[in-house]
XYZ file of C-alpha atoms in Angstrom:
267
model
C 71.302 121.875 65.331
C 71.192 121.407 62.064
C 71.005 123.690 58.957
C 68.213 123.458 56.258
C 71.271 123.365 53.750
C 72.590 120.277 55.325
C 69.436 118.087 55.390
C 68.681 115.314 53.158
C 65.564 115.596 50.993
C 62.697 113.330 52.738
C 60.767 111.128 50.396
C 57.423 109.512 52.771
C 55.542 106.740 51.001
C 52.556 106.292 53.306
C 49.119 104.277 52.871
C 45.950 104.462 55.349
C 46.860 101.267 57.383
C 47.409 100.637 61.005
C 50.909 101.103 61.945
C 53.040 98.540 64.291
C 51.405 95.268 63.496
C 54.580 93.656 65.062
C 53.217 95.333 68.338
C 49.557 93.898 68.666
C 50.141 92.164 71.883
C 51.395 95.097 73.612
C 49.226 96.261 76.156
C 50.098 100.137 76.654
C 52.322 99.835 79.887
C 55.588 101.090 79.721
C 58.336 99.265 78.079
C 61.202 97.377 80.108
C 64.461 99.856 80.680
C 62.331 102.445 79.349
C 62.281 100.791 75.741
C 65.697 100.295 75.633
C 66.925 96.288 74.788
C 70.456 96.672 74.587
C 71.909 92.997 74.958
C 75.072 91.393 74.332
C 75.379 89.009 71.463
C 75.853 86.184 73.693
C 72.179 86.248 74.373
C 71.632 85.611 70.716
C 74.171 83.065 70.459
C 72.836 80.852 73.492
C 69.014 80.982 72.656
C 70.105 80.380 68.938
C 71.586 77.075 70.220
C 68.720 76.189 71.943
C 66.459 76.740 68.790
C 69.055 74.204 66.799
C 68.494 71.933 69.731
C 64.941 72.308 69.878
C 64.415 71.715 65.753
C 66.966 68.545 65.784
C 64.815 66.928 68.865
C 61.562 67.774 66.707
C 63.401 65.826 63.763
C 64.073 62.737 65.774
C 60.882 62.845 67.024
C 59.309 62.745 63.850
C 61.233 60.478 62.407
C 60.550 57.911 65.631
C 56.950 58.448 64.842
C 57.141 57.798 61.375
C 59.325 54.721 61.492
C 56.991 51.998 61.651
C 55.462 53.381 57.962
C 58.656 54.110 56.829
C 59.836 50.699 57.197
C 56.946 49.456 55.027
C 58.033 51.719 52.322
C 61.724 50.394 52.681
C 62.947 48.399 55.284
C 66.307 50.087 55.394
C 64.551 53.318 55.084
C 64.107 54.407 58.755
C 67.768 53.975 59.118
C 68.394 55.940 56.110
C 66.461 59.196 57.379
C 68.164 58.465 60.976
C 71.514 59.088 59.429
C 70.719 61.874 57.093
C 68.814 63.856 59.983
C 72.504 62.880 62.424
C 74.247 64.637 59.392
C 72.583 67.370 58.628
C 72.178 67.946 62.791
C 76.230 67.570 62.653
C 76.596 70.125 59.575
C 74.441 72.556 61.397
C 76.408 72.223 64.877
C 79.640 73.081 62.738
C 77.944 76.102 60.799
C 77.254 77.375 64.309
C 80.482 77.007 65.354
C 82.174 78.611 62.723
C 79.618 81.612 62.969
C 80.499 81.948 66.668
C 83.823 82.058 65.910
C 83.511 84.371 62.803
C 82.039 86.749 64.870
C 84.527 86.878 67.982
C 87.629 85.813 66.138
C 89.891 87.720 64.223
C 88.878 86.250 60.881
C 85.944 85.879 59.078
C 85.451 82.058 58.346
C 82.309 82.027 56.441
C 81.591 83.719 53.134
C 78.417 85.778 53.272
C 76.725 83.836 51.481
C 76.882 81.150 54.402
C 76.493 83.559 57.329
C 74.748 86.796 57.655
C 73.153 86.805 53.888
C 72.424 82.928 54.182
C 71.755 80.500 56.976
C 71.737 83.289 59.682
C 68.661 84.853 58.407
C 66.378 81.724 58.618
C 68.297 81.406 61.945
C 67.446 84.756 63.333
C 63.609 84.278 62.855
C 63.459 80.848 64.577
C 65.518 81.991 67.460
C 62.907 84.937 67.849
C 60.226 82.272 67.627
C 61.931 80.665 70.593
C 62.912 83.548 72.296
C 59.097 85.000 72.490
C 58.469 81.929 74.597
C 60.732 83.013 77.425
C 59.806 86.554 77.483
C 63.188 88.012 75.984
C 61.972 88.244 72.523
C 63.111 92.022 72.270
C 66.787 91.419 73.758
C 67.145 88.293 71.838
C 66.522 90.213 68.411
C 68.753 93.170 69.533
C 71.312 90.873 70.106
C 71.005 88.859 66.531
C 71.141 92.635 64.959
C 74.344 93.622 66.595
C 75.634 90.135 65.480
C 74.057 90.600 61.773
C 75.716 94.212 61.684
C 79.143 93.267 63.371
C 79.797 90.517 60.582
C 78.409 92.706 57.635
C 80.186 95.631 58.502
C 83.395 93.828 58.423
C 82.988 92.804 54.738
C 83.980 96.273 53.957
C 81.543 97.119 51.084
C 81.543 100.355 49.185
C 79.349 102.088 47.277
C 78.451 105.610 45.922
C 76.400 108.106 47.597
C 73.609 107.721 45.008
C 73.795 104.320 45.385
C 72.908 104.080 49.069
C 69.371 104.206 50.437
C 68.484 105.084 54.354
C 64.990 103.581 55.420
C 63.331 105.049 58.628
C 60.190 104.343 60.360
C 57.671 107.442 61.008
C 57.248 107.173 64.613
C 61.204 108.944 65.219
C 61.104 111.604 67.496
C 61.748 115.215 65.648
C 65.130 115.100 67.069
C 66.275 111.941 65.707
C 64.678 112.526 62.514
C 66.510 116.077 62.540
C 69.394 114.303 63.199
C 69.370 111.456 60.599
C 68.193 113.899 58.124
C 71.209 116.035 58.824
C 73.544 113.017 58.358
C 72.129 111.925 55.412
C 72.201 115.606 53.858
C 76.225 115.555 54.665
C 76.799 112.074 52.469
C 74.300 112.892 49.941
C 71.629 109.845 50.681
C 68.318 109.916 50.243
C 65.786 108.923 53.024
C 62.757 107.329 52.671
C 60.230 107.358 55.622
C 57.741 104.283 55.173
C 55.004 102.965 57.351
C 55.028 99.438 56.790
C 57.531 96.782 55.907
C 56.060 95.951 52.416
C 56.768 100.072 51.934
C 60.156 99.734 53.126
C 60.550 96.883 50.404
C 58.773 98.658 47.611
C 61.070 101.400 48.356
C 63.993 99.484 47.669
C 62.700 97.962 44.528
C 62.018 101.365 43.217
C 65.207 102.890 44.033
C 67.154 99.962 43.261
C 70.028 100.750 45.432
C 73.308 98.685 45.903
C 73.426 98.850 49.949
C 70.597 100.030 52.781
C 70.964 101.576 56.157
C 67.923 100.619 58.190
C 66.223 102.255 61.128
C 63.637 99.922 63.416
C 62.568 98.388 66.538
C 63.945 95.201 66.806
C 60.897 93.338 65.660
C 60.432 95.286 62.405
C 64.347 94.993 61.959
C 64.310 91.254 62.384
C 61.653 91.148 59.710
C 63.129 93.729 57.489
C 66.688 91.604 57.424
C 65.180 88.783 57.028
C 63.409 89.805 53.661
C 65.577 91.632 52.046
C 69.357 90.640 53.136
C 69.437 87.683 51.088
C 69.911 89.879 48.091
C 71.431 93.561 49.210
C 73.747 94.508 51.536
C 71.819 96.156 54.852
C 73.182 97.689 58.511
C 70.164 98.208 61.241
C 70.331 100.474 63.327
C 67.892 99.770 66.191
C 65.568 102.556 68.324
C 64.860 103.045 71.712
C 61.388 103.412 72.729
C 60.584 105.444 75.798
C 57.046 106.054 75.021
C 56.099 102.811 73.878
C 56.042 101.425 70.588
C 55.648 103.587 67.336
C 56.050 107.047 69.293
C 58.866 109.613 69.904
C 61.555 107.015 69.350
C 64.929 107.731 69.716
C 68.659 106.419 67.827
C 72.024 106.629 68.283
C 72.915 109.242 65.473
C 76.797 108.681 66.003
C 75.999 104.865 65.045
C 74.034 106.037 62.318
C 76.506 108.048 60.705
C 79.070 105.153 61.519
C 77.378 102.963 59.311
C 76.430 105.495 56.654
C 80.175 106.585 56.660
C 80.983 102.636 56.327
C 79.544 102.329 53.015
C 80.365 105.702 51.278
C 83.762 106.776 52.489
C 87.036 105.562 51.363
C 85.555 103.919 47.833
């Protein structure tokens, strides 16, 4: 059991607003798998490929529908638009292939601004929307976070202990929170509890950390990563939800310590 001497100082930011807006659609029934949405990375890549195909198809359909009007403006404009769409689609698929190769291969073929801190962020959000139509949102988002972490952790970024910030939700079970505070205390990093995503972003603005380790459910994690990862390095730890969303969430404390240690050790 952690002792009080080892626990990190806990800073709470709370407002009188309803928690868990990402779970508005929840009907109160137990979540599949006891709220454990572990999923292999390949699941995200499959849905991401479908997303790219849907976006490309939508572009071609729009070009087809606008073809008569474009031809009125300039006779060669429809062909130019078609060629531009084809070039963009080719570049998108080339980028996607390099992303997959970077994740599974021995070398990172894309810089972070062209991977996990660049185009991967909107792709992650778009893919979540497509997966939602198939009832696979949480599993696909879990896989997306695993891919993001896999790429980000291999960059080898290091910061000082006072330059790292830990963000956690208030729905953690007591033993999970105790474990996180004990780890954070040993590494001398502050822990913020924020009730909603905008308050997590407020904590980042006020503390100005050089890196963040965040704990959240898949839905909040994907949203948070999308909003801040382009500005600051992030590693995310998703939770298990045995009691449903926003209550008594569990985390892998050992993995949490791995993420913290990856930022602050051997600088």
